[in-house]
């Protein structure tokens, strides 16, 4: 008999791939709003997690004990508290996706390990930034480590692959038309010429590490940085796309000076985003191994360009 897994999310870029890969080992349920189709064989639990009572009722009325729950859409402290309220009675294991954006971009280490300086904000979720909300979410779980619910949090940076828009850096970040721009030989405008280091992770790599950590006790009640197998300059990400599309890439440099002041929303990008994976390795969790060239090839194929 297969084990049972619940995915909070289930139809998004990461959660959809996680659900597909999890089916080899688990019978899979997914909590979604039902606005996008799930993969074959996934049991739908239709609920909006921002409707707290509906979320709780829908999960509890499934009358199922899950071997593990994966929360791919835990965005703030309310969601974390919701998990801690609903899940302990139906599972003993929870894996949550956080983000490397929780680090203060002006004080990041190169490479960054799990300790560091963080974006710390006060207020209600509606008033906080994405990074501030994610960090508040982390605090809720950290304060409840070593309870009956064993929690693992992952802090990925840029996730790419099927299900995601392509592009990792301003001004071509998550841009639907990026491959066509390169095919048309339009210049690609990158802040500072794209010189900051980055460590993108292919979506299947992240999903497989999440699945692999399920029964590894060294991962219980821990937070892990996670990134792909190799760090590169942001510009290299775009050069590889050009090579795969058989186009020479022209990069137009946008001056770094003053850009952050005009575009504070990109503060988490205008810094190095590479990670020390020592803690992940020592916990025995599967390390990502899909090369950037391979992953971008699969990404472009999923978008219909190769």
PDB file of N, CA and C in Angstrom, residues 7-65:
ATOM      1  N   UNK A   7      -0.512  17.855  -0.546  1.00  0.00           N
ATOM      2  CA  UNK A   7       0.200  19.038  -1.025  1.00  0.00           C
ATOM      3  C   UNK A   7      -0.730  20.227  -0.920  1.00  0.00           C
ATOM      4  N   UNK A   8      -0.298  21.225  -0.172  1.00  0.00           N
ATOM      5  CA  UNK A   8      -1.052  22.480  -0.105  1.00  0.00           C
ATOM      6  C   UNK A   8      -0.538  23.332  -1.255  1.00  0.00           C
ATOM      7  N   UNK A   9      -1.363  23.541  -2.225  1.00  0.00           N
ATOM      8  CA  UNK A   9      -0.996  23.994  -3.554  1.00  0.00           C
ATOM      9  C   UNK A   9      -1.403  22.869  -4.491  1.00  0.00           C
ATOM     10  N   UNK A  10      -0.509  22.441  -5.324  1.00  0.00           N
ATOM     11  CA  UNK A  10      -0.772  21.243  -6.104  1.00  0.00           C
ATOM     12  C   UNK A  10      -0.965  21.480  -7.585  1.00  0.00           C
ATOM     13  N   UNK A  11      -1.237  22.731  -7.980  1.00  0.00           N
ATOM     14  CA  UNK A  11      -1.416  23.024  -9.404  1.00  0.00           C
ATOM     15  C   UNK A  11      -0.466  24.116  -9.882  1.00  0.00           C
ATOM     16  N   UNK A  12       0.441  24.556  -9.030  1.00  0.00           N
ATOM     17  CA  UNK A  12       1.395  25.589  -9.404  1.00  0.00           C
ATOM     18  C   UNK A  12       2.639  25.005 -10.047  1.00  0.00           C
ATOM     19  N   UNK A  13       3.621  25.864 -10.326  1.00  0.00           N
ATOM     20  CA  UNK A  13       4.838  25.410 -10.980  1.00  0.00           C
ATOM     21  C   UNK A  13       5.576  24.365 -10.168  1.00  0.00           C
ATOM     22  N   UNK A  14       5.890  24.679  -8.919  1.00  0.00           N
ATOM     23  CA  UNK A  14       6.573  23.724  -8.055  1.00  0.00           C
ATOM     24  C   UNK A  14       5.634  22.630  -7.577  1.00  0.00           C
ATOM     25  N   UNK A  15       4.479  23.009  -7.064  1.00  0.00           N
ATOM     26  CA  UNK A  15       3.590  22.019  -6.466  1.00  0.00           C
ATOM     27  C   UNK A  15       3.072  21.019  -7.495  1.00  0.00           C
ATOM     28  N   UNK A  16       2.882  21.470  -8.737  1.00  0.00           N
ATOM     29  CA  UNK A  16       2.432  20.565  -9.779  1.00  0.00           C
ATOM     30  C   UNK A  16       3.476  19.500 -10.100  1.00  0.00           C
ATOM     31  N   UNK A  17       4.732  19.902 -10.195  1.00  0.00           N
ATOM     32  CA  UNK A  17       5.804  18.935 -10.445  1.00  0.00           C
ATOM     33  C   UNK A  17       5.999  18.035  -9.236  1.00  0.00           C
ATOM     34  N   UNK A  18       5.891  18.607  -8.036  1.00  0.00           N
ATOM     35  CA  UNK A  18       6.007  17.804  -6.822  1.00  0.00           C
ATOM     36  C   UNK A  18       4.936  16.723  -6.804  1.00  0.00           C
ATOM     37  N   UNK A  19       3.706  17.092  -7.140  1.00  0.00           N
ATOM     38  CA  UNK A  19       2.611  16.118  -7.159  1.00  0.00           C
ATOM     39  C   UNK A  19       2.888  15.005  -8.163  1.00  0.00           C
ATOM     40  N   UNK A  20       3.377  15.380  -9.346  1.00  0.00           N
ATOM     41  CA  UNK A  20       3.642  14.376 -10.381  1.00  0.00           C
ATOM     42  C   UNK A  20       4.739  13.413  -9.948  1.00  0.00           C
ATOM     43  N   UNK A  21       5.806  13.941  -9.344  1.00  0.00           N
ATOM     44  CA  UNK A  21       6.911  13.089  -8.921  1.00  0.00           C
ATOM     45  C   UNK A  21       6.559  12.264  -7.690  1.00  0.00           C
ATOM     46  N   UNK A  22       5.719  12.817  -6.822  1.00  0.00           N
ATOM     47  CA  UNK A  22       5.354  12.118  -5.592  1.00  0.00           C
ATOM     48  C   UNK A  22       4.523  10.880  -5.859  1.00  0.00           C
ATOM     49  N   UNK A  23       3.844  10.825  -7.005  1.00  0.00           N
ATOM     50  CA  UNK A  23       2.934   9.706  -7.278  1.00  0.00           C
ATOM     51  C   UNK A  23       3.643   8.352  -7.350  1.00  0.00           C
ATOM     52  N   UNK A  24       4.953   8.360  -7.590  1.00  0.00           N
ATOM     53  CA  UNK A  24       5.689   7.097  -7.614  1.00  0.00           C
ATOM     54  C   UNK A  24       5.688   6.429  -6.237  1.00  0.00           C
ATOM     55  N   UNK A  25       5.644   7.237  -5.199  1.00  0.00           N
ATOM     56  CA  UNK A  25       5.770   6.709  -3.833  1.00  0.00           C
ATOM     57  C   UNK A  25       4.511   6.886  -3.002  1.00  0.00           C
ATOM     58  N   UNK A  26       3.694   7.893  -3.354  1.00  0.00           N
ATOM     59  CA  UNK A  26       2.568   8.263  -2.513  1.00  0.00           C
ATOM     60  C   UNK A  26       1.259   8.261  -3.302  1.00  0.00           C
ATOM     61  N   UNK A  27       0.178   8.036  -2.592  1.00  0.00           N
ATOM     62  CA  UNK A  27      -1.130   8.462  -3.057  1.00  0.00           C
ATOM     63  C   UNK A  27      -1.235   9.931  -2.673  1.00  0.00           C
ATOM     64  N   UNK A  28      -1.615  10.788  -3.624  1.00  0.00           N
ATOM     65  CA  UNK A  28      -1.454  12.228  -3.443  1.00  0.00           C
ATOM     66  C   UNK A  28      -2.798  12.955  -3.448  1.00  0.00           C
ATOM     67  N   UNK A  29      -2.970  13.828  -2.459  1.00  0.00           N
ATOM     68  CA  UNK A  29      -4.074  14.778  -2.387  1.00  0.00           C
ATOM     69  C   UNK A  29      -3.494  16.183  -2.552  1.00  0.00           C
ATOM     70  N   UNK A  30      -4.297  17.107  -3.058  1.00  0.00           N
ATOM     71  CA  UNK A  30      -3.856  18.494  -3.194  1.00  0.00           C
ATOM     72  C   UNK A  30      -4.975  19.439  -2.782  1.00  0.00           C
ATOM     73  N   UNK A  31      -4.626  20.419  -1.961  1.00  0.00           N
ATOM     74  CA  UNK A  31      -5.555  21.482  -1.590  1.00  0.00           C
ATOM     75  C   UNK A  31      -5.343  22.646  -2.538  1.00  0.00           C
ATOM     76  N   UNK A  32      -6.341  22.938  -3.383  1.00  0.00           N
ATOM     77  CA  UNK A  32      -6.272  24.081  -4.288  1.00  0.00           C
ATOM     78  C   UNK A  32      -7.647  24.727  -4.376  1.00  0.00           C
ATOM     79  N   UNK A  33      -7.686  25.874  -5.027  1.00  0.00           N
ATOM     80  CA  UNK A  33      -8.972  26.536  -5.246  1.00  0.00           C
ATOM     81  C   UNK A  33      -9.741  25.919  -6.409  1.00  0.00           C
ATOM     82  N   UNK A  34      -9.114  24.954  -7.088  1.00  0.00           N
ATOM     83  CA  UNK A  34      -9.784  24.280  -8.184  1.00  0.00           C
ATOM     84  C   UNK A  34      -9.846  25.078  -9.465  1.00  0.00           C
ATOM     85  N   UNK A  35      -8.992  26.093  -9.597  1.00  0.00           N
ATOM     86  CA  UNK A  35      -9.032  26.951 -10.775  1.00  0.00           C
ATOM     87  C   UNK A  35      -8.170  26.436 -11.919  1.00  0.00           C
ATOM     88  N   UNK A  36      -7.247  25.521 -11.605  1.00  0.00           N
ATOM     89  CA  UNK A  36      -6.404  24.909 -12.635  1.00  0.00           C
ATOM     90  C   UNK A  36      -6.463  23.397 -12.469  1.00  0.00           C
ATOM     91  N   UNK A  37      -6.336  22.668 -13.576  1.00  0.00           N
ATOM     92  CA  UNK A  37      -6.446  21.205 -13.478  1.00  0.00           C
ATOM     93  C   UNK A  37      -5.273  20.604 -12.718  1.00  0.00           C
ATOM     94  N   UNK A  38      -5.551  19.522 -12.010  1.00  0.00           N
ATOM     95  CA  UNK A  38      -4.506  18.755 -11.357  1.00  0.00           C
ATOM     96  C   UNK A  38      -4.055  17.639 -12.287  1.00  0.00           C
ATOM     97  N   UNK A  39      -2.918  17.050 -11.972  1.00  0.00           N
ATOM     98  CA  UNK A  39      -2.443  15.917 -12.741  1.00  0.00           C
ATOM     99  C   UNK A  39      -3.330  14.701 -12.525  1.00  0.00           C
ATOM    100  N   UNK A  40      -3.192  13.746 -13.414  1.00  0.00           N
ATOM    101  CA  UNK A  40      -3.984  12.521 -13.325  1.00  0.00           C
ATOM    102  C   UNK A  40      -3.723  11.821 -11.989  1.00  0.00           C
ATOM    103  N   UNK A  41      -4.804  11.357 -11.386  1.00  0.00           N
ATOM    104  CA  UNK A  41      -4.678  10.576 -10.172  1.00  0.00           C
ATOM    105  C   UNK A  41      -4.498  11.359  -8.896  1.00  0.00           C
ATOM    106  N   UNK A  42      -4.532  12.697  -8.964  1.00  0.00           N
ATOM    107  CA  UNK A  42      -4.395  13.531  -7.766  1.00  0.00           C
ATOM    108  C   UNK A  42      -5.785  13.808  -7.205  1.00  0.00           C
ATOM    109  N   UNK A  43      -5.976  13.572  -5.931  1.00  0.00           N
ATOM    110  CA  UNK A  43      -7.266  13.822  -5.286  1.00  0.00           C
ATOM    111  C   UNK A  43      -7.392  15.314  -4.955  1.00  0.00           C
ATOM    112  N   UNK A  44      -8.451  15.937  -5.412  1.00  0.00           N
ATOM    113  CA  UNK A  44      -8.668  17.360  -5.158  1.00  0.00           C
ATOM    114  C   UNK A  44      -9.404  17.581  -3.846  1.00  0.00           C
ATOM    115  N   UNK A  45      -8.843  18.468  -3.023  1.00  0.00           N
ATOM    116  CA  UNK A  45      -9.539  19.033  -1.871  1.00  0.00           C
ATOM    117  C   UNK A  45      -9.689  20.519  -2.170  1.00  0.00           C
ATOM    118  N   UNK A  46     -10.886  20.937  -2.514  1.00  0.00           N
ATOM    119  CA  UNK A  46     -11.093  22.300  -3.001  1.00  0.00           C
ATOM    120  C   UNK A  46     -11.303  23.258  -1.843  1.00  0.00           C
ATOM    121  N   UNK A  47     -10.367  24.184  -1.691  1.00  0.00           N
ATOM    122  CA  UNK A  47     -10.459  25.179  -0.617  1.00  0.00           C
ATOM    123  C   UNK A  47      -9.502  26.320  -0.927  1.00  0.00           C
ATOM    124  N   UNK A  48      -9.847  27.497  -0.456  1.00  0.00           N
ATOM    125  CA  UNK A  48      -8.975  28.665  -0.509  1.00  0.00           C
ATOM    126  C   UNK A  48      -8.350  28.814   0.869  1.00  0.00           C
ATOM    127  N   UNK A  49      -7.044  28.705   0.944  1.00  0.00           N
ATOM    128  CA  UNK A  49      -6.436  28.720   2.270  1.00  0.00           C
ATOM    129  C   UNK A  49      -6.604  30.060   2.980  1.00  0.00           C
ATOM    130  N   UNK A  50      -6.924  31.094   2.249  1.00  0.00           N
ATOM    131  CA  UNK A  50      -7.173  32.376   2.904  1.00  0.00           C
ATOM    132  C   UNK A  50      -8.551  32.446   3.547  1.00  0.00           C
ATOM    133  N   UNK A  51      -9.377  31.436   3.308  1.00  0.00           N
ATOM    134  CA  UNK A  51     -10.634  31.256   4.030  1.00  0.00           C
ATOM    135  C   UNK A  51     -10.352  30.213   5.112  1.00  0.00           C
ATOM    136  N   UNK A  52      -9.965  30.674   6.288  1.00  0.00           N
ATOM    137  CA  UNK A  52      -9.425  29.796   7.323  1.00  0.00           C
ATOM    138  C   UNK A  52     -10.369  28.665   7.689  1.00  0.00           C
ATOM    139  N   UNK A  53     -11.627  28.967   7.887  1.00  0.00           N
ATOM    140  CA  UNK A  53     -12.563  27.934   8.313  1.00  0.00           C
ATOM    141  C   UNK A  53     -12.817  26.917   7.210  1.00  0.00           C
ATOM    142  N   UNK A  54     -12.923  27.393   5.971  1.00  0.00           N
ATOM    143  CA  UNK A  54     -13.119  26.484   4.849  1.00  0.00           C
ATOM    144  C   UNK A  54     -11.916  25.573   4.659  1.00  0.00           C
ATOM    145  N   UNK A  55     -10.730  26.137   4.805  1.00  0.00           N
ATOM    146  CA  UNK A  55      -9.489  25.358   4.696  1.00  0.00           C
ATOM    147  C   UNK A  55      -9.470  24.249   5.747  1.00  0.00           C
ATOM    148  N   UNK A  56      -9.739  24.608   6.991  1.00  0.00           N
ATOM    149  CA  UNK A  56      -9.728  23.632   8.076  1.00  0.00           C
ATOM    150  C   UNK A  56     -10.788  22.540   7.854  1.00  0.00           C
ATOM    151  N   UNK A  57     -11.987  22.961   7.519  1.00  0.00           N
ATOM    152  CA  UNK A  57     -13.103  22.031   7.336  1.00  0.00           C
ATOM    153  C   UNK A  57     -12.813  21.055   6.196  1.00  0.00           C
ATOM    154  N   UNK A  58     -12.302  21.575   5.087  1.00  0.00           N
ATOM    155  CA  UNK A  58     -12.048  20.738   3.919  1.00  0.00           C
ATOM    156  C   UNK A  58     -11.011  19.670   4.226  1.00  0.00           C
ATOM    157  N   UNK A  59      -9.943  20.043   4.911  1.00  0.00           N
ATOM    158  CA  UNK A  59      -8.894  19.072   5.216  1.00  0.00           C
ATOM    159  C   UNK A  59      -9.373  18.042   6.230  1.00  0.00           C
ATOM    160  N   UNK A  60     -10.020  18.491   7.281  1.00  0.00           N
ATOM    161  CA  UNK A  60     -10.440  17.551   8.324  1.00  0.00           C
ATOM    162  C   UNK A  60     -11.546  16.621   7.833  1.00  0.00           C
ATOM    163  N   UNK A  61     -12.402  17.126   6.951  1.00  0.00           N
ATOM    164  CA  UNK A  61     -13.480  16.280   6.448  1.00  0.00           C
ATOM    165  C   UNK A  61     -12.986  15.222   5.459  1.00  0.00           C
ATOM    166  N   UNK A  62     -11.738  15.349   4.999  1.00  0.00           N
ATOM    167  CA  UNK A  62     -11.164  14.285   4.165  1.00  0.00           C
ATOM    168  C   UNK A  62     -10.940  13.022   4.984  1.00  0.00           C
ATOM    169  N   UNK A  63     -10.912  13.161   6.304  1.00  0.00           N
ATOM    170  CA  UNK A  63     -10.834  12.024   7.235  1.00  0.00           C
ATOM    171  C   UNK A  63      -9.676  11.088   6.864  1.00  0.00           C
ATOM    172  N   UNK A  64      -8.496  11.701   6.686  1.00  0.00           N
ATOM    173  CA  UNK A  64      -7.311  10.960   6.257  1.00  0.00           C
ATOM    174  C   UNK A  64      -6.119  11.363   7.115  1.00  0.00           C
ATOM    175  N   UNK A  65      -5.291  10.404   7.451  1.00  0.00           N
ATOM    176  CA  UNK A  65      -3.998  10.697   8.066  1.00  0.00           C
ATOM    177  C   UNK A  65      -2.934  10.583   6.981  1.00  0.00           C
TER     178      UNK A  65
END
